[in-house]
């Protein structure tokens, strides 16, 4: 057996970098929006679609945690969406915030935990059910604030002289914003024509009223603008805001969570009402007509059932008038507040200058009437009027269609679709591009959705995909899982050639917050699109930059250390099969180093002075079926000093240091003896070459293809005691547990006293072979539909997964302590099992003086005898225990010492007790097979000499049973 070399002298720590890292502790977070406020990246405010149940949980938590009345509550929540604190101060000008001292910091961590606050701040739309469209709730909170706290005096002036402010804050405002976005496109085209000195008598200044021209030019601009300013989730949210405004007016404070209760009731789609007048999302179109301001002509619809409404004859006229007023008000307000907006418009519409006269005092270089006349010109031009009518007609038709349905049909109104680059629909394992022919001139066809996805992922650095073949297989699913893991980080890492300046690691734009499922769904595509943009893939003139921060390389090595790089980008477990090479990971974001520094701890010396040294992961071994392996080595330090199993790494990290020993000595010596032969006494040793595809940790907890395994049980134990640590260390990259843990022997381990469990993951196939992206299923890759998930077994022994596992094993004291506790539980389980069934012959086997059947712990009582027994049980449990108690080696060892008759084990004379324990240990050594050096491992365990506490005792009852 190889032994570990002495640890090399640690590299000098870069004090400047370490100081810079630790100075961040206690400072306002660089992504914190206000003091004690939410932490969000630049595209995360209102950036996520979340499940309704989650949103209501966060909202109820805020209601319960505060003593705000409804008036204050809805305004503070509105300010999370729009207001001074979020850079939308115009809303504070319109809504009455008089006397509100919370406008700059509406909610803080003094009100709710950081996670809840962040989630509320990031929520843009809610998802009531996966098969229903999302709903943007932001305008709901605006109208709720308007209902509870009223309008400002400035808003009343607008309300009386320009347009209905309630409409502007909801449906007419979004429709007008759509027209305005279209007008911005027109203005840009016109200003470009001015710069090119196009005569004013030519297009685009002369707007043809020809229907064909209108369809070909301005209508296409309008189609492109709708999702930017008036997507379906916005419009549905506007309807709900109008409907619920009256409910907010009538809301009282009697309930502990009145606002949450209102939303829960309104969106309860599992119990739809029969009456169309009931306040419910299914009735939103009918309720909207009944409550809308400004009014839209409508009337009763007896044919539609109780409470049903329908559009009146003048509905389109009402919509157009309200829309025109809203557009005029939006443009007027913007140009009044910033005169340059109006001068830009004057430059873009030179043909309208003769109608623009100065009649009132100037605002900047323009007067009030100039603004009005210019806006009238833009609205009344052939294209401006046509697009105003087009918006009117589309919205009116959409309302009419919605009145005939259940309230959820989009009826052709588009949603923002981040999947558009990849075909517009969700992609998952099994997706395949259709066959496509070359163009007529022989040019290759454009890439299909899957090929485009594969090309993008490879360019970003997820090169487990080796070819963009248009077939979404296991490698593409793994690449997406890896992207979903890496995209949770708050920084981009641009993989550029090293130079005199540090690598430009920068704040990311948006993080991935969904399940790690290997599926390109809405949430994944939304974040992937930001990576594609940031890398330069959307800019034909740019050279794309790899953003994946993690790279695994193979190195030659010698006594001098790591040598040249042989393979620059290693992914799969069997990609490198040269056992003379060492595999190392380099994290471009230096996460382990910074995390340690910002905790106030000294980073592990193995990370290097600045945290960017290659981290050894192991090598390939041809043993067994072949695979990665990690163990100590004389030539190069592979295991970390901080990962050595000692009484201190096995002690409770949350108990302050004291004169007392951190462990029970006899228990520790026995557990450490087995760990010595299993994993050389280091937590960061693994092997991936035997029937268990992955073994790691103190007793090489296993994960394999069939049945239940020890690694999931150990992780379940860890999650139970340290749920937040577990989520950070394992849950964040998609590893879940199918069952809970209560530190007692689970029913499944009744036969062999092993503690086993099952992992759970998203993106697995159910029993019918159907992929389930949003349901965590047990990971059973050899059963039923799970056969399709077998590719993930190899992912678990890939070098990137091993890097994550080793990172936790090396740096998490709680994870190390949890393993030690789990090992004691396993030992306690074995020693507590009956040596034989009570139904067996009463004249054979060990019994207690009270007549009960003796346990394994009654028979094996010395540290050495228990170590021998435990070594057999860890490596060959079927030779130790079965359904009816001791079997094979365990029973033979017992009978060799005590014979085959009835023995009252606690009645034996004390004089020979030590000799009997020595004989049990000797039998288990002598009769162990030499195959795989098993006999030697039993001997080494029994003869183990601990560096802290010395040799195992051979005296009877020397073990303090756990």
PDB file of C-alpha atoms in Angstrom, residues 194-408:
ATOM      1  CA  UNK A 194     -32.012  62.554 -42.263  1.00  0.00           C
ATOM      2  CA  UNK A 195     -28.348  61.719 -41.679  1.00  0.00           C
ATOM      3  CA  UNK A 196     -28.185  60.358 -45.240  1.00  0.00           C
ATOM      4  CA  UNK A 197     -29.847  63.561 -46.542  1.00  0.00           C
ATOM      5  CA  UNK A 198     -32.817  61.782 -48.056  1.00  0.00           C
ATOM      6  CA  UNK A 199     -35.199  64.423 -49.498  1.00  0.00           C
ATOM      7  CA  UNK A 200     -38.272  65.090 -47.388  1.00  0.00           C
ATOM      8  CA  UNK A 201     -40.467  64.253 -50.386  1.00  0.00           C
ATOM      9  CA  UNK A 202     -39.281  60.642 -50.459  1.00  0.00           C
ATOM     10  CA  UNK A 203     -39.865  57.623 -48.158  1.00  0.00           C
ATOM     11  CA  UNK A 204     -39.687  57.222 -45.232  1.00  0.00           C
ATOM     12  CA  UNK A 205     -40.939  60.798 -44.828  1.00  0.00           C
ATOM     13  CA  UNK A 206     -43.809  60.178 -47.260  1.00  0.00           C
ATOM     14  CA  UNK A 207     -45.747  57.286 -45.734  1.00  0.00           C
ATOM     15  CA  UNK A 208     -47.672  55.282 -48.260  1.00  0.00           C
ATOM     16  CA  UNK A 209     -51.221  54.318 -47.327  1.00  0.00           C
ATOM     17  CA  UNK A 210     -51.056  51.362 -49.695  1.00  0.00           C
ATOM     18  CA  UNK A 211     -52.204  48.295 -47.657  1.00  0.00           C
ATOM     19  CA  UNK A 212     -49.394  46.207 -49.154  1.00  0.00           C
ATOM     20  CA  UNK A 213     -46.780  48.740 -48.027  1.00  0.00           C
ATOM     21  CA  UNK A 214     -48.340  49.028 -44.578  1.00  0.00           C
ATOM     22  CA  UNK A 215     -48.298  45.257 -44.211  1.00  0.00           C
ATOM     23  CA  UNK A 216     -44.709  45.010 -45.390  1.00  0.00           C
ATOM     24  CA  UNK A 217     -43.141  47.825 -43.358  1.00  0.00           C
ATOM     25  CA  UNK A 218     -44.869  49.394 -40.330  1.00  0.00           C
ATOM     26  CA  UNK A 219     -46.918  46.312 -39.472  1.00  0.00           C
ATOM     27  CA  UNK A 220     -43.763  44.217 -39.257  1.00  0.00           C
ATOM     28  CA  UNK A 221     -42.270  46.785 -36.907  1.00  0.00           C
ATOM     29  CA  UNK A 222     -45.425  46.575 -34.815  1.00  0.00           C
ATOM     30  CA  UNK A 223     -45.218  42.775 -34.717  1.00  0.00           C
ATOM     31  CA  UNK A 224     -41.610  43.001 -33.528  1.00  0.00           C
ATOM     32  CA  UNK A 225     -42.466  45.509 -30.804  1.00  0.00           C
ATOM     33  CA  UNK A 226     -45.332  43.701 -29.084  1.00  0.00           C
ATOM     34  CA  UNK A 227     -43.287  41.348 -26.876  1.00  0.00           C
ATOM     35  CA  UNK A 228     -40.948  44.151 -25.813  1.00  0.00           C
ATOM     36  CA  UNK A 229     -43.714  46.332 -24.370  1.00  0.00           C
ATOM     37  CA  UNK A 230     -47.020  44.456 -24.316  1.00  0.00           C
ATOM     38  CA  UNK A 231     -46.492  40.694 -24.137  1.00  0.00           C
ATOM     39  CA  UNK A 232     -49.333  38.399 -23.129  1.00  0.00           C
ATOM     40  CA  UNK A 233     -48.158  38.020 -19.517  1.00  0.00           C
ATOM     41  CA  UNK A 234     -48.200  41.842 -19.188  1.00  0.00           C
ATOM     42  CA  UNK A 235     -51.663  42.089 -20.662  1.00  0.00           C
ATOM     43  CA  UNK A 236     -53.131  39.321 -18.521  1.00  0.00           C
ATOM     44  CA  UNK A 237     -51.569  41.005 -15.501  1.00  0.00           C
ATOM     45  CA  UNK A 238     -53.243  44.274 -16.515  1.00  0.00           C
ATOM     46  CA  UNK A 239     -56.629  42.588 -16.636  1.00  0.00           C
ATOM     47  CA  UNK A 240     -56.079  41.047 -13.203  1.00  0.00           C
ATOM     48  CA  UNK A 241     -54.914  44.400 -11.817  1.00  0.00           C
ATOM     49  CA  UNK A 242     -58.146  46.051 -12.957  1.00  0.00           C
ATOM     50  CA  UNK A 243     -60.265  43.185 -11.602  1.00  0.00           C
ATOM     51  CA  UNK A 244     -58.552  43.040  -8.209  1.00  0.00           C
ATOM     52  CA  UNK A 245     -58.317  46.791  -7.686  1.00  0.00           C
ATOM     53  CA  UNK A 246     -61.833  46.825  -6.276  1.00  0.00           C
ATOM     54  CA  UNK A 247     -61.015  43.832  -4.062  1.00  0.00           C
ATOM     55  CA  UNK A 248     -57.996  45.656  -2.668  1.00  0.00           C
ATOM     56  CA  UNK A 249     -60.206  48.665  -1.914  1.00  0.00           C
ATOM     57  CA  UNK A 250     -62.459  46.466   0.226  1.00  0.00           C
ATOM     58  CA  UNK A 251     -59.691  44.431   1.875  1.00  0.00           C
ATOM     59  CA  UNK A 252     -59.487  44.583   5.665  1.00  0.00           C
ATOM     60  CA  UNK A 253     -56.819  43.599   8.167  1.00  0.00           C
ATOM     61  CA  UNK A 254     -58.758  40.935  10.051  1.00  0.00           C
ATOM     62  CA  UNK A 255     -56.866  38.031   8.494  1.00  0.00           C
ATOM     63  CA  UNK A 256     -53.224  37.440   9.329  1.00  0.00           C
ATOM     64  CA  UNK A 257     -52.370  37.336   5.620  1.00  0.00           C
ATOM     65  CA  UNK A 258     -55.214  39.154   3.820  1.00  0.00           C
ATOM     66  CA  UNK A 259     -53.298  40.014   0.647  1.00  0.00           C
ATOM     67  CA  UNK A 260     -51.882  36.518   0.245  1.00  0.00           C
ATOM     68  CA  UNK A 261     -55.315  35.012   0.884  1.00  0.00           C
ATOM     69  CA  UNK A 262     -56.853  37.208  -1.812  1.00  0.00           C
ATOM     70  CA  UNK A 263     -54.337  36.118  -4.437  1.00  0.00           C
ATOM     71  CA  UNK A 264     -54.563  32.471  -3.412  1.00  0.00           C
ATOM     72  CA  UNK A 265     -58.332  32.530  -3.815  1.00  0.00           C
ATOM     73  CA  UNK A 266     -58.251  34.419  -7.119  1.00  0.00           C
ATOM     74  CA  UNK A 267     -55.755  32.036  -8.730  1.00  0.00           C
ATOM     75  CA  UNK A 268     -57.255  28.805  -7.385  1.00  0.00           C
ATOM     76  CA  UNK A 269     -57.712  27.221 -10.806  1.00  0.00           C
ATOM     77  CA  UNK A 270     -58.457  23.804  -9.333  1.00  0.00           C
ATOM     78  CA  UNK A 271     -61.870  25.072  -8.145  1.00  0.00           C
ATOM     79  CA  UNK A 272     -63.308  27.248 -10.922  1.00  0.00           C
ATOM     80  CA  UNK A 273     -66.649  28.956 -10.208  1.00  0.00           C
ATOM     81  CA  UNK A 274     -69.756  28.521 -12.362  1.00  0.00           C
ATOM     82  CA  UNK A 275     -70.795  32.170 -12.097  1.00  0.00           C
ATOM     83  CA  UNK A 276     -68.874  34.593 -14.351  1.00  0.00           C
ATOM     84  CA  UNK A 277     -69.277  37.363 -11.784  1.00  0.00           C
ATOM     85  CA  UNK A 278     -67.248  35.449  -9.153  1.00  0.00           C
ATOM     86  CA  UNK A 279     -63.873  37.033  -8.495  1.00  0.00           C
ATOM     87  CA  UNK A 280     -61.648  34.405 -10.070  1.00  0.00           C
ATOM     88  CA  UNK A 281     -58.897  34.299 -12.701  1.00  0.00           C
ATOM     89  CA  UNK A 282     -61.022  32.129 -14.978  1.00  0.00           C
ATOM     90  CA  UNK A 283     -63.467  35.061 -15.214  1.00  0.00           C
ATOM     91  CA  UNK A 284     -60.852  37.777 -15.812  1.00  0.00           C
ATOM     92  CA  UNK A 285     -62.175  38.884 -19.214  1.00  0.00           C
ATOM     93  CA  UNK A 286     -65.782  39.234 -18.003  1.00  0.00           C
ATOM     94  CA  UNK A 287     -64.755  40.958 -14.778  1.00  0.00           C
ATOM     95  CA  UNK A 288     -62.409  43.270 -16.654  1.00  0.00           C
ATOM     96  CA  UNK A 289     -65.222  44.540 -18.860  1.00  0.00           C
ATOM     97  CA  UNK A 290     -67.439  45.073 -15.831  1.00  0.00           C
ATOM     98  CA  UNK A 291     -64.769  47.042 -13.924  1.00  0.00           C
ATOM     99  CA  UNK A 292     -62.477  48.615 -16.530  1.00  0.00           C
ATOM    100  CA  UNK A 293     -61.531  52.292 -16.501  1.00  0.00           C
ATOM    101  CA  UNK A 294     -61.738  54.096 -18.794  1.00  0.00           C
ATOM    102  CA  UNK A 295     -64.973  52.427 -19.827  1.00  0.00           C
ATOM    103  CA  UNK A 296     -65.305  50.076 -22.766  1.00  0.00           C
ATOM    104  CA  UNK A 297     -68.770  49.634 -24.185  1.00  0.00           C
ATOM    105  CA  UNK A 298     -70.141  46.292 -22.914  1.00  0.00           C
ATOM    106  CA  UNK A 299     -73.366  44.582 -21.981  1.00  0.00           C
ATOM    107  CA  UNK A 300     -74.849  41.470 -20.439  1.00  0.00           C
ATOM    108  CA  UNK A 301     -74.439  38.211 -22.340  1.00  0.00           C
ATOM    109  CA  UNK A 302     -77.259  35.863 -21.269  1.00  0.00           C
ATOM    110  CA  UNK A 303     -75.974  33.188 -23.622  1.00  0.00           C
ATOM    111  CA  UNK A 304     -72.673  33.070 -21.766  1.00  0.00           C
ATOM    112  CA  UNK A 305     -74.198  32.110 -18.435  1.00  0.00           C
ATOM    113  CA  UNK A 306     -74.582  33.928 -15.102  1.00  0.00           C
ATOM    114  CA  UNK A 307     -72.488  37.094 -14.889  1.00  0.00           C
ATOM    115  CA  UNK A 308     -71.194  36.875 -18.460  1.00  0.00           C
ATOM    116  CA  UNK A 309     -70.397  40.069 -20.384  1.00  0.00           C
ATOM    117  CA  UNK A 310     -69.811  40.866 -24.062  1.00  0.00           C
ATOM    118  CA  UNK A 311     -68.454  43.794 -26.027  1.00  0.00           C
ATOM    119  CA  UNK A 312     -70.864  46.491 -27.110  1.00  0.00           C
ATOM    120  CA  UNK A 313     -71.120  48.094 -30.516  1.00  0.00           C
ATOM    121  CA  UNK A 314     -68.869  51.020 -29.564  1.00  0.00           C
ATOM    122  CA  UNK A 315     -66.181  48.947 -27.854  1.00  0.00           C
ATOM    123  CA  UNK A 316     -63.528  49.460 -30.540  1.00  0.00           C
ATOM    124  CA  UNK A 317     -64.209  53.211 -30.609  1.00  0.00           C
ATOM    125  CA  UNK A 318     -63.788  53.391 -26.831  1.00  0.00           C
ATOM    126  CA  UNK A 319     -60.544  51.437 -26.960  1.00  0.00           C
ATOM    127  CA  UNK A 320     -59.118  53.622 -29.746  1.00  0.00           C
ATOM    128  CA  UNK A 321     -59.999  56.845 -27.958  1.00  0.00           C
ATOM    129  CA  UNK A 322     -58.491  55.637 -24.674  1.00  0.00           C
ATOM    130  CA  UNK A 323     -55.409  54.395 -26.510  1.00  0.00           C
ATOM    131  CA  UNK A 324     -54.877  57.676 -28.360  1.00  0.00           C
ATOM    132  CA  UNK A 325     -55.125  59.649 -25.113  1.00  0.00           C
ATOM    133  CA  UNK A 326     -52.691  57.298 -23.428  1.00  0.00           C
ATOM    134  CA  UNK A 327     -50.134  57.518 -26.251  1.00  0.00           C
ATOM    135  CA  UNK A 328     -50.407  61.294 -26.305  1.00  0.00           C
ATOM    136  CA  UNK A 329     -49.930  61.473 -22.537  1.00  0.00           C
ATOM    137  CA  UNK A 330     -46.897  59.170 -22.506  1.00  0.00           C
ATOM    138  CA  UNK A 331     -45.172  61.076 -25.297  1.00  0.00           C
ATOM    139  CA  UNK A 332     -46.118  64.468 -23.897  1.00  0.00           C
ATOM    140  CA  UNK A 333     -44.899  63.600 -20.401  1.00  0.00           C
ATOM    141  CA  UNK A 334     -41.558  62.320 -21.692  1.00  0.00           C
ATOM    142  CA  UNK A 335     -40.972  65.291 -23.996  1.00  0.00           C
ATOM    143  CA  UNK A 336     -42.106  67.826 -21.409  1.00  0.00           C
ATOM    144  CA  UNK A 337     -39.719  66.394 -18.839  1.00  0.00           C
ATOM    145  CA  UNK A 338     -36.806  66.152 -21.293  1.00  0.00           C
ATOM    146  CA  UNK A 339     -36.853  68.609 -24.177  1.00  0.00           C
ATOM    147  CA  UNK A 340     -34.225  66.654 -26.122  1.00  0.00           C
ATOM    148  CA  UNK A 341     -36.801  63.918 -26.718  1.00  0.00           C
ATOM    149  CA  UNK A 342     -38.952  66.414 -28.573  1.00  0.00           C
ATOM    150  CA  UNK A 343     -36.111  67.909 -30.595  1.00  0.00           C
ATOM    151  CA  UNK A 344     -35.138  64.382 -31.631  1.00  0.00           C
ATOM    152  CA  UNK A 345     -38.709  63.866 -32.855  1.00  0.00           C
ATOM    153  CA  UNK A 346     -38.655  67.185 -34.725  1.00  0.00           C
ATOM    154  CA  UNK A 347     -35.473  66.077 -36.471  1.00  0.00           C
ATOM    155  CA  UNK A 348     -37.072  62.752 -37.416  1.00  0.00           C
ATOM    156  CA  UNK A 349     -40.275  64.317 -38.792  1.00  0.00           C
ATOM    157  CA  UNK A 350     -39.039  67.247 -40.919  1.00  0.00           C
ATOM    158  CA  UNK A 351     -42.176  67.153 -43.078  1.00  0.00           C
ATOM    159  CA  UNK A 352     -44.214  68.142 -40.024  1.00  0.00           C
ATOM    160  CA  UNK A 353     -42.193  71.222 -39.092  1.00  0.00           C
ATOM    161  CA  UNK A 354     -44.451  73.749 -40.904  1.00  0.00           C
ATOM    162  CA  UNK A 355     -47.365  72.756 -38.633  1.00  0.00           C
ATOM    163  CA  UNK A 356     -45.362  73.155 -35.439  1.00  0.00           C
ATOM    164  CA  UNK A 357     -45.595  76.749 -34.153  1.00  0.00           C
ATOM    165  CA  UNK A 358     -44.397  78.402 -30.990  1.00  0.00           C
ATOM    166  CA  UNK A 359     -47.315  79.798 -29.024  1.00  0.00           C
ATOM    167  CA  UNK A 360     -46.510  79.324 -25.334  1.00  0.00           C
ATOM    168  CA  UNK A 361     -43.499  79.906 -23.094  1.00  0.00           C
ATOM    169  CA  UNK A 362     -40.583  77.682 -23.926  1.00  0.00           C
ATOM    170  CA  UNK A 363     -39.713  74.419 -22.277  1.00  0.00           C
ATOM    171  CA  UNK A 364     -36.060  74.164 -23.152  1.00  0.00           C
ATOM    172  CA  UNK A 365     -36.138  75.132 -26.840  1.00  0.00           C
ATOM    173  CA  UNK A 366     -39.778  74.086 -27.427  1.00  0.00           C
ATOM    174  CA  UNK A 367     -43.178  75.193 -26.219  1.00  0.00           C
ATOM    175  CA  UNK A 368     -46.164  73.265 -24.881  1.00  0.00           C
ATOM    176  CA  UNK A 369     -48.096  73.564 -28.117  1.00  0.00           C
ATOM    177  CA  UNK A 370     -45.090  72.520 -30.152  1.00  0.00           C
ATOM    178  CA  UNK A 371     -45.071  69.258 -28.212  1.00  0.00           C
ATOM    179  CA  UNK A 372     -48.786  68.725 -28.713  1.00  0.00           C
ATOM    180  CA  UNK A 373     -48.698  69.524 -32.413  1.00  0.00           C
ATOM    181  CA  UNK A 374     -45.729  67.271 -33.065  1.00  0.00           C
ATOM    182  CA  UNK A 375     -47.367  64.353 -31.228  1.00  0.00           C
ATOM    183  CA  UNK A 376     -50.578  64.965 -33.171  1.00  0.00           C
ATOM    184  CA  UNK A 377     -48.548  64.801 -36.370  1.00  0.00           C
ATOM    185  CA  UNK A 378     -46.997  61.466 -35.404  1.00  0.00           C
ATOM    186  CA  UNK A 379     -50.352  59.986 -34.390  1.00  0.00           C
ATOM    187  CA  UNK A 380     -52.197  61.344 -37.425  1.00  0.00           C
ATOM    188  CA  UNK A 381     -49.693  60.370 -40.118  1.00  0.00           C
ATOM    189  CA  UNK A 382     -50.799  57.517 -42.406  1.00  0.00           C
ATOM    190  CA  UNK A 383     -48.647  54.971 -40.612  1.00  0.00           C
ATOM    191  CA  UNK A 384     -49.186  56.382 -37.143  1.00  0.00           C
ATOM    192  CA  UNK A 385     -52.975  56.270 -37.544  1.00  0.00           C
ATOM    193  CA  UNK A 386     -52.864  52.834 -39.169  1.00  0.00           C
ATOM    194  CA  UNK A 387     -50.811  51.362 -36.335  1.00  0.00           C
ATOM    195  CA  UNK A 388     -53.076  53.013 -33.744  1.00  0.00           C
ATOM    196  CA  UNK A 389     -55.994  51.285 -35.406  1.00  0.00           C
ATOM    197  CA  UNK A 390     -54.064  48.010 -35.635  1.00  0.00           C
ATOM    198  CA  UNK A 391     -53.403  48.025 -31.879  1.00  0.00           C
ATOM    199  CA  UNK A 392     -57.052  48.828 -31.272  1.00  0.00           C
ATOM    200  CA  UNK A 393     -58.296  46.052 -33.539  1.00  0.00           C
ATOM    201  CA  UNK A 394     -55.945  43.426 -32.113  1.00  0.00           C
ATOM    202  CA  UNK A 395     -56.788  44.237 -28.512  1.00  0.00           C
ATOM    203  CA  UNK A 396     -60.535  44.331 -29.204  1.00  0.00           C
ATOM    204  CA  UNK A 397     -60.370  40.998 -31.021  1.00  0.00           C
ATOM    205  CA  UNK A 398     -58.333  39.551 -28.178  1.00  0.00           C
ATOM    206  CA  UNK A 399     -60.941  40.633 -25.624  1.00  0.00           C
ATOM    207  CA  UNK A 400     -63.753  39.194 -27.749  1.00  0.00           C
ATOM    208  CA  UNK A 401     -61.979  35.837 -28.062  1.00  0.00           C
ATOM    209  CA  UNK A 402     -61.120  35.799 -24.358  1.00  0.00           C
ATOM    210  CA  UNK A 403     -64.782  36.221 -23.392  1.00  0.00           C
ATOM    211  CA  UNK A 404     -65.549  32.885 -25.037  1.00  0.00           C
ATOM    212  CA  UNK A 405     -62.927  30.891 -23.139  1.00  0.00           C
ATOM    213  CA  UNK A 406     -61.823  29.984 -19.629  1.00  0.00           C
ATOM    214  CA  UNK A 407     -59.731  33.117 -19.087  1.00  0.00           C
ATOM    215  CA  UNK A 408     -56.383  31.528 -19.902  1.00  0.00           C
TER     216      UNK A 408
END
